[in-house]
C-alpha cells in the first residue's frame, strides 16, 4: 500500500498542529505543501515546498527538530526531508517556481536537522536579483500607473536595516522584515504585524523595509502613516466631502505602513474605511505593514473582521533587548554620533537602562553633550552623575547562585544535582531553565555560567537556552511555568 506525499504530509500536519501553538502552526506549517515522496539511500525522502528561503531557514532553525521527529514518526523510519523554494500564491507573474539551495552549512545546520538534505538538480536556478526587481517594479506598468518619483513616502532615512541591531528580542520581526523588503507584497507575510512595547524598534524596522525596497530599485509607492494621521485625514475628507479622493489616494499605495494601530480602537467609521482599503490592497498583492503597542486582540474596540484579517499574514512581537543587544545598540549609536565610550561605560549604561531603546539613546545624547561641555572624557563616575535621574532601574541584584537555588527550589530538586552529571530528564530540564534564567538575568558571560554548572562548556549554555526557547514554542503551559519561576526570581530580588 502506497501513500501519496500529500497523504503523508496531511498526517504530519495533524501531528504538528497538536504539538505546536495554533498561531505557530498556522504561520509556519500551513503554507508548506508536499511535493513528492521517494527513496534515498534506502530510506524515505520527503520533499516539501516552502514559500521562500527565509521561510525555510526559520522553520529549519526553530522547528526543525519537531518537524523531523513528526515525519519520522509518521513514516516509521528515519526520513530525509528536502525543501524546495517557490510557488508563492502571491506571485502574480505566474513564473515557474523558483528553486534555490537552502544553506545546510550555516550555523544552525547541526543536530536535529542533520537528516535534512537537498535534492541536487532542483537547486540550479538561483533567481537573478536584478531581474526580479525589474519584474516587481514592472507591476506598476502593468496596472498602467505612472512611475512615482515625487511621492513622499514619509520615511525616516536613518531607520535602515544597517542601523538596526538584531537580537533574540527582535529576530523574527527583523528577518521577516528583510524577506518582505526584498519582495514587498510577494511573501506570505501579508499583512505583517509587529507589536511590542514603546521604544523597541517597531517603527524603525518598518521604515527599514520601505527604505530597503526603494534603495534596491523597487518602484512601487510606499507610504508610512500613523493611525492618528490616517484618522484625521479621514475626518477632514468627510468634512470636505472628499472621501473619494481619500480612498483613491490610499488605493494607489503598494507598500502601506500604518503605525500605532491601537489608536483605531473604538473608531468605528475609520476602521470601516481602513477595512475596505486593506481588502483592496491585499487582494491586489500590495504589502501592508501594521504596528501596535500590544497584541491586536488586546486592543479594545477593534472589529472582529479586522482582527481576523490581521492574522492572515505574520504576527511578530518585539521584546526588550537583553544586555548584549543593549550594549551592541549603544555601541552602534555611539559610533554614528562619533562619541567614544569605554566598554565599561557602555556596559554601565546598558546594565541600568533596560526596557526602552529610546531611553538608551537619550542617555547617550546627554552624555555626549555634557562631555563636550565639560571637555572631559566619559568614565563611569561621570556617567553615574549625569544619568542619575535617567537610571531608574537598579543594577541586577541576582547572581548565578541565587538563581540556581530558586530554580532548584521551584522544581523540588536538590541544588547539587544542577551542577551534577545527572541526565535524568527532570533534572536536565531544571538545569536548562536555570541556565536560561542566568543568561537572561545576570549579564554574566556564558562561559562563567557554564563553569558554575559543574564546569560545563559555554556551548552547553547556548544549547540549554535554545532548548528552553523551543519548549516555549511547542509546550503549552511551559510559558506559564517559566513566568512563575521568573516571578519567584523577581520577588527574591526585591526581598
Ligand atoms: P517603537 O516604534 O517600537 O516605539 P522606535 O522604532 O521608534 O520604537 O525606536 C525607538 C528608538 O530606538 C529609535 O531611535 C530606534 O532607532 C532605536 N532602536 C530601537 N530598537 C533598535 C535596534 N534593535 N537597533 C538599533 N536601534 C534601535
Ligand atoms: Mg513607534
CSV table of N, CA, C and O in Angstrom, one decimal, residues 260-364:
chain,number,residue,atom,x,y,z
A,260,UNK,N,1.0,52.4,15.0
A,260,UNK,CA,0.2,52.6,16.2
A,260,UNK,C,-1.3,52.3,16.0
A,260,UNK,O,-2.1,53.2,16.3
A,261,UNK,N,-1.6,51.2,15.4
A,261,UNK,CA,-3.0,50.9,15.1
A,261,UNK,C,-3.9,50.8,16.3
A,261,UNK,O,-5.1,50.7,16.2
A,262,UNK,N,-3.3,50.8,17.5
A,262,UNK,CA,-4.1,50.8,18.7
A,262,UNK,C,-5.0,52.0,18.7
A,262,UNK,O,-6.1,52.0,19.4
A,263,UNK,N,-4.6,53.1,18.0
A,263,UNK,CA,-5.5,54.3,18.0
A,263,UNK,C,-6.8,54.1,17.2
A,263,UNK,O,-7.7,54.9,17.2
A,264,UNK,N,-6.8,53.0,16.4
A,264,UNK,CA,-8.1,52.7,15.7
A,264,UNK,C,-9.2,52.2,16.7
A,264,UNK,O,-10.3,52.1,16.3
A,265,UNK,N,-8.7,51.8,17.9
A,265,UNK,CA,-9.7,51.2,18.8
A,265,UNK,C,-10.9,52.1,19.0
A,265,UNK,O,-10.7,53.3,19.2
A,266,UNK,N,-12.1,51.6,18.8
A,266,UNK,CA,-13.4,52.3,19.0
A,266,UNK,C,-13.7,53.3,17.9
A,266,UNK,O,-14.7,54.0,18.1
A,267,UNK,N,-12.8,53.5,17.0
A,267,UNK,CA,-13.1,54.5,15.9
A,267,UNK,C,-13.8,53.7,14.8
A,267,UNK,O,-13.1,53.4,13.8
A,268,UNK,N,-15.1,53.5,14.9
A,268,UNK,CA,-15.8,52.6,14.0
A,268,UNK,C,-15.7,53.0,12.5
A,268,UNK,O,-15.4,52.1,11.7
A,269,UNK,N,-16.0,54.2,12.3
A,269,UNK,CA,-16.0,54.7,10.9
A,269,UNK,C,-14.6,54.5,10.2
A,269,UNK,O,-14.5,54.1,9.1
A,270,UNK,N,-13.6,54.9,11.0
A,270,UNK,CA,-12.3,54.9,10.5
A,270,UNK,C,-11.9,53.4,10.2
A,270,UNK,O,-11.3,53.1,9.2
A,271,UNK,N,-12.3,52.6,11.1
A,271,UNK,CA,-12.0,51.2,10.9
A,271,UNK,C,-12.7,50.6,9.7
A,271,UNK,O,-12.1,49.8,9.0
A,272,UNK,N,-13.9,51.1,9.5
A,272,UNK,CA,-14.6,50.5,8.3
A,272,UNK,C,-13.9,51.0,7.0
A,272,UNK,O,-13.7,50.2,6.1
A,273,UNK,N,-13.5,52.2,7.0
A,273,UNK,CA,-12.8,52.7,5.8
A,273,UNK,C,-11.5,52.0,5.6
A,273,UNK,O,-11.1,51.5,4.5
A,274,UNK,N,-10.8,51.8,6.7
A,274,UNK,CA,-9.5,51.1,6.7
A,274,UNK,C,-9.7,49.6,6.2
A,274,UNK,O,-8.9,49.1,5.4
A,275,UNK,N,-10.8,49.0,6.7
A,275,UNK,CA,-11.1,47.7,6.3
A,275,UNK,C,-11.2,47.5,4.8
A,275,UNK,O,-10.6,46.6,4.1
A,276,UNK,N,-11.9,48.5,4.1
A,276,UNK,CA,-12.1,48.4,2.7
A,276,UNK,C,-10.7,48.6,2.0
A,276,UNK,O,-10.4,48.0,1.0
A,277,UNK,N,-10.0,49.6,2.5
A,277,UNK,CA,-8.7,49.8,1.8
A,277,UNK,C,-7.8,48.6,2.0
A,277,UNK,O,-7.1,48.2,1.1
A,278,UNK,N,-7.8,48.1,3.2
A,278,UNK,CA,-7.0,46.9,3.5
A,278,UNK,C,-7.3,45.8,2.5
A,278,UNK,O,-6.5,45.2,1.8
A,279,UNK,N,-8.6,45.5,2.3
A,279,UNK,CA,-9.0,44.4,1.4
A,279,UNK,C,-8.6,44.7,0.0
A,279,UNK,O,-8.0,43.8,-0.7
A,280,UNK,N,-8.7,45.9,-0.4
A,280,UNK,CA,-8.4,46.3,-1.8
A,280,UNK,C,-6.9,46.1,-2.0
A,280,UNK,O,-6.5,45.5,-3.0
A,281,UNK,N,-6.1,46.6,-1.1
A,281,UNK,CA,-4.6,46.4,-1.3
A,281,UNK,C,-4.2,45.0,-1.2
A,281,UNK,O,-3.4,44.5,-2.0
A,282,UNK,N,-4.7,44.3,-0.2
A,282,UNK,CA,-4.3,42.9,0.0
A,282,UNK,C,-4.7,42.0,-1.2
A,282,UNK,O,-3.9,41.2,-1.7
A,283,UNK,N,-5.9,42.2,-1.8
A,283,UNK,CA,-6.3,41.5,-2.9
A,283,UNK,C,-5.4,41.7,-4.1
A,283,UNK,O,-5.3,40.8,-4.9
A,284,UNK,N,-4.9,42.9,-4.3
A,284,UNK,CA,-4.1,43.1,-5.4
A,284,UNK,C,-2.6,42.9,-5.1
A,284,UNK,O,-1.7,43.4,-5.8
A,285,UNK,N,-2.3,42.2,-4.0
A,285,UNK,CA,-0.9,41.8,-3.7
A,285,UNK,C,0.0,42.9,-3.3
A,285,UNK,O,1.2,42.9,-3.4
A,286,UNK,N,-0.7,44.0,-2.7
A,286,UNK,CA,0.2,45.1,-2.2
A,286,UNK,C,0.5,44.7,-0.7
A,286,UNK,O,-0.2,44.0,0.0
A,287,UNK,N,1.6,45.2,-0.3
A,287,UNK,CA,2.1,44.9,1.1
A,287,UNK,C,1.5,45.8,2.1
A,287,UNK,O,1.6,47.0,2.0
A,288,UNK,N,1.1,45.2,3.2
A,288,UNK,CA,0.6,46.0,4.3
A,288,UNK,C,1.4,45.7,5.6
A,288,UNK,O,1.6,44.5,5.9
A,289,UNK,N,1.8,46.7,6.3
A,289,UNK,CA,2.6,46.5,7.5
A,289,UNK,C,1.9,47.3,8.6
A,289,UNK,O,1.5,48.5,8.4
A,290,UNK,N,1.6,46.6,9.7
A,290,UNK,CA,0.9,47.3,10.8
A,290,UNK,C,1.7,47.2,12.1
A,290,UNK,O,2.3,46.2,12.3
A,291,UNK,N,1.7,48.2,12.8
A,291,UNK,CA,2.4,48.3,14.1
A,291,UNK,C,1.5,48.6,15.2
A,291,UNK,O,0.5,49.4,15.1
A,292,UNK,N,1.7,47.9,16.4
A,292,UNK,CA,0.8,48.2,17.5
A,292,UNK,C,1.6,48.0,18.8
A,292,UNK,O,2.7,47.4,18.8
A,293,UNK,N,1.2,48.7,19.8
A,293,UNK,CA,1.9,48.6,21.1
A,293,UNK,C,1.5,47.4,22.0
A,293,UNK,O,2.0,47.3,23.1
A,294,UNK,N,0.6,46.6,21.5
A,294,UNK,CA,0.2,45.4,22.2
A,294,UNK,C,-0.4,44.4,21.2
A,294,UNK,O,-0.7,44.8,20.1
A,295,UNK,N,-0.6,43.1,21.6
A,295,UNK,CA,-1.2,42.2,20.7
A,295,UNK,C,-2.6,42.7,20.2
A,295,UNK,O,-3.3,43.2,21.1
A,296,UNK,N,-2.9,42.6,18.9
A,296,UNK,CA,-4.1,43.1,18.4
A,296,UNK,C,-5.3,42.7,19.2
A,296,UNK,O,-6.3,43.5,19.4
A,297,UNK,N,-5.4,41.5,19.7
A,297,UNK,CA,-6.6,41.1,20.4
A,297,UNK,C,-6.7,41.9,21.7
A,297,UNK,O,-7.8,41.9,22.3
A,298,UNK,N,-5.7,42.5,22.2
A,298,UNK,CA,-5.8,43.2,23.4
A,298,UNK,C,-6.2,44.7,23.2
A,298,UNK,O,-6.3,45.5,24.1
A,299,UNK,N,-6.3,45.1,21.9
A,299,UNK,CA,-6.7,46.4,21.6
A,299,UNK,C,-8.2,46.5,21.8
A,299,UNK,O,-8.9,45.7,21.1
A,300,UNK,N,-8.7,47.4,22.6
A,300,UNK,CA,-10.2,47.4,22.8
A,300,UNK,C,-10.8,48.1,21.7
A,300,UNK,O,-10.3,49.1,21.1
A,301,UNK,N,-12.0,47.5,21.3
A,301,UNK,CA,-12.8,48.2,20.3
A,301,UNK,C,-12.3,48.1,18.9
A,301,UNK,O,-12.3,49.0,18.1
A,302,UNK,N,-11.7,46.9,18.5
A,302,UNK,CA,-11.3,46.6,17.1
A,302,UNK,C,-12.3,45.6,16.6
A,302,UNK,O,-12.5,44.5,17.3
A,303,UNK,N,-12.8,45.8,15.5
A,303,UNK,CA,-13.8,44.9,14.9
A,303,UNK,C,-13.2,43.5,14.7
A,303,UNK,O,-12.1,43.4,14.2
A,304,UNK,N,-14.0,42.5,14.9
A,304,UNK,CA,-13.6,41.1,14.7
A,304,UNK,C,-13.1,40.9,13.2
A,304,UNK,O,-12.1,40.2,13.0
A,305,UNK,N,-13.8,41.5,12.3
A,305,UNK,CA,-13.4,41.2,10.9
A,305,UNK,C,-12.0,41.8,10.6
A,305,UNK,O,-11.3,41.2,9.8
A,306,UNK,N,-11.7,42.9,11.2
A,306,UNK,CA,-10.3,43.4,11.1
A,306,UNK,C,-9.3,42.5,11.7
A,306,UNK,O,-8.2,42.2,11.2
A,307,UNK,N,-9.6,42.1,13.0
A,307,UNK,CA,-8.7,41.3,13.7
A,307,UNK,C,-8.4,40.0,12.9
A,307,UNK,O,-7.2,39.5,12.9
A,308,UNK,N,-9.4,39.4,12.3
A,308,UNK,CA,-9.2,38.2,11.7
A,308,UNK,C,-8.3,38.4,10.4
A,308,UNK,O,-7.5,37.6,10.1
A,309,UNK,N,-8.4,39.5,9.8
A,309,UNK,CA,-7.6,39.8,8.6
A,309,UNK,C,-6.1,40.0,9.1
A,309,UNK,O,-5.2,39.7,8.4
A,310,UNK,N,-5.9,40.6,10.2
A,310,UNK,CA,-4.6,40.9,10.7
A,310,UNK,C,-3.8,39.5,10.8
A,310,UNK,O,-2.6,39.5,10.8
A,311,UNK,N,-4.6,38.5,11.0
A,311,UNK,CA,-4.0,37.2,11.2
A,311,UNK,C,-3.7,36.4,9.9
A,311,UNK,O,-3.2,35.3,9.9
A,312,UNK,N,-4.0,37.0,8.8
A,312,UNK,CA,-3.8,36.3,7.6
A,312,UNK,C,-2.3,36.2,7.3
A,312,UNK,O,-1.8,35.2,6.6
A,313,UNK,N,-1.5,37.1,7.8
A,313,UNK,CA,-0.1,37.1,7.4
A,313,UNK,C,0.8,36.6,8.6
A,313,UNK,O,0.5,35.6,9.2
A,314,UNK,N,1.7,37.4,8.9
A,314,UNK,CA,2.6,37.1,10.0
A,314,UNK,C,2.5,38.1,11.1
A,314,UNK,O,2.5,39.3,10.9
A,315,UNK,N,2.4,37.6,12.4
A,315,UNK,CA,2.4,38.5,13.5
A,315,UNK,C,3.7,38.2,14.3
A,315,UNK,O,4.0,37.1,14.6
A,316,UNK,N,4.5,39.3,14.6
A,316,UNK,CA,5.8,39.1,15.3
A,316,UNK,C,5.8,40.1,16.4
A,316,UNK,O,5.4,41.2,16.3
A,317,UNK,N,6.4,39.7,17.5
A,317,UNK,CA,6.5,40.7,18.6
A,317,UNK,C,8.0,41.1,18.7
A,317,UNK,O,8.9,40.4,18.3
A,318,UNK,N,8.1,42.2,19.4
A,318,UNK,CA,9.5,42.7,19.8
A,318,UNK,C,9.5,42.8,21.3
A,318,UNK,O,8.5,43.3,21.9
A,319,UNK,N,10.6,42.3,21.9
A,319,UNK,CA,10.7,42.3,23.3
A,319,UNK,C,11.8,43.3,23.7
A,319,UNK,O,12.6,43.6,22.9
A,320,UNK,N,11.9,43.6,25.0
A,320,UNK,CA,13.0,44.5,25.4
A,320,UNK,C,14.3,43.7,25.1
A,320,UNK,O,14.4,42.5,25.3
A,321,UNK,N,15.4,44.4,24.7
A,321,UNK,CA,16.6,43.7,24.3
A,321,UNK,C,17.3,43.2,25.6
A,321,UNK,O,17.2,43.8,26.6
A,322,UNK,N,18.1,42.1,25.4
A,322,UNK,CA,18.9,41.6,26.5
A,322,UNK,C,20.2,42.5,26.6
A,322,UNK,O,20.4,43.3,25.8
A,323,UNK,N,21.0,42.2,27.6
A,323,UNK,CA,22.1,43.1,27.9
A,323,UNK,C,23.1,43.2,26.7
A,323,UNK,O,23.5,44.3,26.3
A,324,UNK,N,23.4,42.0,26.1
A,324,UNK,CA,24.3,42.1,25.0
A,324,UNK,C,23.8,42.9,23.8
A,324,UNK,O,24.5,43.7,23.2
A,325,UNK,N,22.5,42.8,23.6
A,325,UNK,CA,21.9,43.5,22.5
A,325,UNK,C,21.9,45.0,22.8
A,325,UNK,O,22.2,45.9,22.0
A,326,UNK,N,21.6,45.3,24.1
A,326,UNK,CA,21.6,46.7,24.5
A,326,UNK,C,23.0,47.3,24.3
A,326,UNK,O,23.2,48.5,23.9
A,327,UNK,N,24.0,46.6,24.7
A,327,UNK,CA,25.4,47.1,24.5
A,327,UNK,C,25.7,47.3,23.0
A,327,UNK,O,26.2,48.3,22.6
A,328,UNK,N,25.3,46.3,22.2
A,328,UNK,CA,25.5,46.5,20.8
A,328,UNK,C,24.8,47.7,20.2
A,328,UNK,O,25.3,48.4,19.4
A,329,UNK,N,23.6,47.9,20.7
A,329,UNK,CA,22.8,49.1,20.2
A,329,UNK,C,23.5,50.4,20.5
A,329,UNK,O,23.8,51.3,19.7
A,330,UNK,N,23.9,50.4,21.8
A,330,UNK,CA,24.6,51.7,22.3
A,330,UNK,C,25.9,51.9,21.5
A,330,UNK,O,26.2,53.0,21.1
A,331,UNK,N,26.6,50.8,21.3
A,331,UNK,CA,27.9,51.0,20.6
A,331,UNK,C,27.6,51.5,19.2
A,331,UNK,O,28.3,52.4,18.8
A,332,UNK,N,26.6,51.0,18.5
A,332,UNK,CA,26.3,51.4,17.2
A,332,UNK,C,25.9,52.9,17.2
A,332,UNK,O,26.4,53.7,16.4
A,333,UNK,N,25.1,53.3,18.1
A,333,UNK,CA,24.6,54.7,18.2
A,333,UNK,C,25.8,55.6,18.5
A,333,UNK,O,25.8,56.7,18.0
A,334,UNK,N,26.6,55.1,19.4
A,334,UNK,CA,27.8,56.0,19.8
A,334,UNK,C,28.7,56.2,18.6
A,334,UNK,O,29.1,57.3,18.3
A,335,UNK,N,28.9,55.1,17.9
A,335,UNK,CA,29.7,55.2,16.6
A,335,UNK,C,29.1,56.3,15.7
A,335,UNK,O,29.8,57.1,15.2
A,336,UNK,N,27.8,56.1,15.5
A,336,UNK,CA,27.3,57.0,14.5
A,336,UNK,C,27.2,58.5,15.0
A,336,UNK,O,27.2,59.4,14.2
A,337,UNK,N,27.2,58.6,16.3
A,337,UNK,CA,27.2,60.0,16.9
A,337,UNK,C,28.7,60.5,17.1
A,337,UNK,O,28.9,61.5,17.6
A,338,UNK,N,29.6,59.6,16.7
A,338,UNK,CA,31.0,59.9,16.9
A,338,UNK,C,31.4,60.2,18.3
A,338,UNK,O,32.1,61.1,18.6
A,339,UNK,N,30.8,59.5,19.2
A,339,UNK,CA,31.1,59.6,20.6
A,339,UNK,C,32.0,58.4,21.0
A,339,UNK,O,31.6,57.3,20.6
A,340,UNK,N,33.0,58.6,21.7
A,340,UNK,CA,33.9,57.5,22.1
A,340,UNK,C,33.5,57.1,23.5
A,340,UNK,O,33.6,57.9,24.5
A,341,UNK,N,33.1,55.8,23.7
A,341,UNK,CA,32.8,55.4,25.0
A,341,UNK,C,33.6,54.1,25.4
A,341,UNK,O,33.7,53.2,24.6
A,342,UNK,N,34.1,54.1,26.6
A,342,UNK,CA,34.7,52.9,27.1
A,342,UNK,C,33.8,51.7,27.2
A,342,UNK,O,32.6,52.0,27.5
A,343,UNK,N,34.2,50.5,27.0
A,343,UNK,CA,33.3,49.4,27.1
A,343,UNK,C,32.7,49.4,28.5
A,343,UNK,O,31.5,49.0,28.7
A,344,UNK,N,33.5,49.8,29.5
A,344,UNK,CA,32.9,49.9,30.9
A,344,UNK,C,31.7,50.8,31.0
A,344,UNK,O,30.7,50.5,31.6
A,345,UNK,N,31.8,52.0,30.3
A,345,UNK,CA,30.7,52.9,30.4
A,345,UNK,C,29.5,52.4,29.6
A,345,UNK,O,28.4,52.5,30.1
A,346,UNK,N,29.8,51.8,28.4
A,346,UNK,CA,28.7,51.1,27.7
A,346,UNK,C,27.9,50.2,28.5
A,346,UNK,O,26.7,50.2,28.6
A,347,UNK,N,28.7,49.3,29.2
A,347,UNK,CA,28.1,48.3,30.0
A,347,UNK,C,27.3,48.9,31.2
A,347,UNK,O,26.2,48.5,31.5
A,348,UNK,N,27.9,49.9,31.7
A,348,UNK,CA,27.3,50.6,32.9
A,348,UNK,C,25.9,51.1,32.4
A,348,UNK,O,24.9,50.9,33.1
A,349,UNK,N,25.8,51.8,31.3
A,349,UNK,CA,24.5,52.3,30.8
A,349,UNK,C,23.6,51.2,30.5
A,349,UNK,O,22.4,51.2,30.9
A,350,UNK,N,24.1,50.2,29.8
A,350,UNK,CA,23.2,49.1,29.4
A,350,UNK,C,22.7,48.3,30.5
A,350,UNK,O,21.6,47.7,30.5
A,351,UNK,N,23.5,48.2,31.6
A,351,UNK,CA,23.0,47.5,32.8
A,351,UNK,C,21.8,48.2,33.4
A,351,UNK,O,21.0,47.6,34.1
A,352,UNK,N,21.8,49.5,33.3
A,352,UNK,CA,20.8,50.2,34.1
A,352,UNK,C,19.6,50.7,33.3
A,352,UNK,O,18.6,50.9,33.9
A,353,UNK,N,19.7,50.8,32.0
A,353,UNK,CA,18.5,51.2,31.2
A,353,UNK,C,18.1,50.0,30.4
A,353,UNK,O,18.8,49.6,29.5
A,354,UNK,N,17.0,49.4,30.7
A,354,UNK,CA,16.7,48.1,30.2
A,354,UNK,C,15.5,48.0,29.3
A,354,UNK,O,15.4,47.1,28.4
A,355,UNK,N,14.5,48.8,29.5
A,355,UNK,CA,13.2,48.5,28.9
A,355,UNK,C,12.9,49.2,27.6
A,355,UNK,O,12.0,49.0,27.0
A,356,UNK,N,13.8,50.2,27.2
A,356,UNK,CA,13.4,51.1,26.2
A,356,UNK,C,14.7,51.6,25.5
A,356,UNK,O,15.5,52.2,26.1
A,357,UNK,N,14.7,51.3,24.2
A,357,UNK,CA,15.9,51.7,23.4
A,357,UNK,C,16.0,53.2,23.3
A,357,UNK,O,17.1,53.8,23.3
A,358,UNK,N,14.9,53.8,23.2
A,358,UNK,CA,14.9,55.3,23.0
A,358,UNK,C,15.5,56.0,24.2
A,358,UNK,O,16.3,56.9,24.1
A,359,UNK,N,15.3,55.4,25.4
A,359,UNK,CA,15.9,55.9,26.6
A,359,UNK,C,17.4,55.7,26.6
A,359,UNK,O,18.2,56.5,27.1
A,360,UNK,N,17.9,54.6,26.0
A,360,UNK,CA,19.3,54.3,25.9
A,360,UNK,C,19.9,55.4,25.0
A,360,UNK,O,21.0,56.0,25.4
A,361,UNK,N,19.2,55.8,24.0
A,361,UNK,CA,19.7,56.8,23.1
A,361,UNK,C,19.8,58.2,23.8
A,361,UNK,O,20.7,58.9,23.7
A,362,UNK,N,18.7,58.4,24.6
A,362,UNK,CA,18.7,59.6,25.4
A,362,UNK,C,19.9,59.8,26.3
A,362,UNK,O,20.5,60.8,26.4
A,363,UNK,N,20.2,58.7,26.9
A,363,UNK,CA,21.4,58.7,27.8
A,363,UNK,C,22.7,59.0,27.0
A,363,UNK,O,23.5,59.8,27.5
A,364,UNK,N,22.8,58.5,25.9
A,364,UNK,CA,23.9,58.7,25.1
A,364,UNK,C,24.0,60.2,24.6
A,364,UNK,O,25.1,60.8,24.7
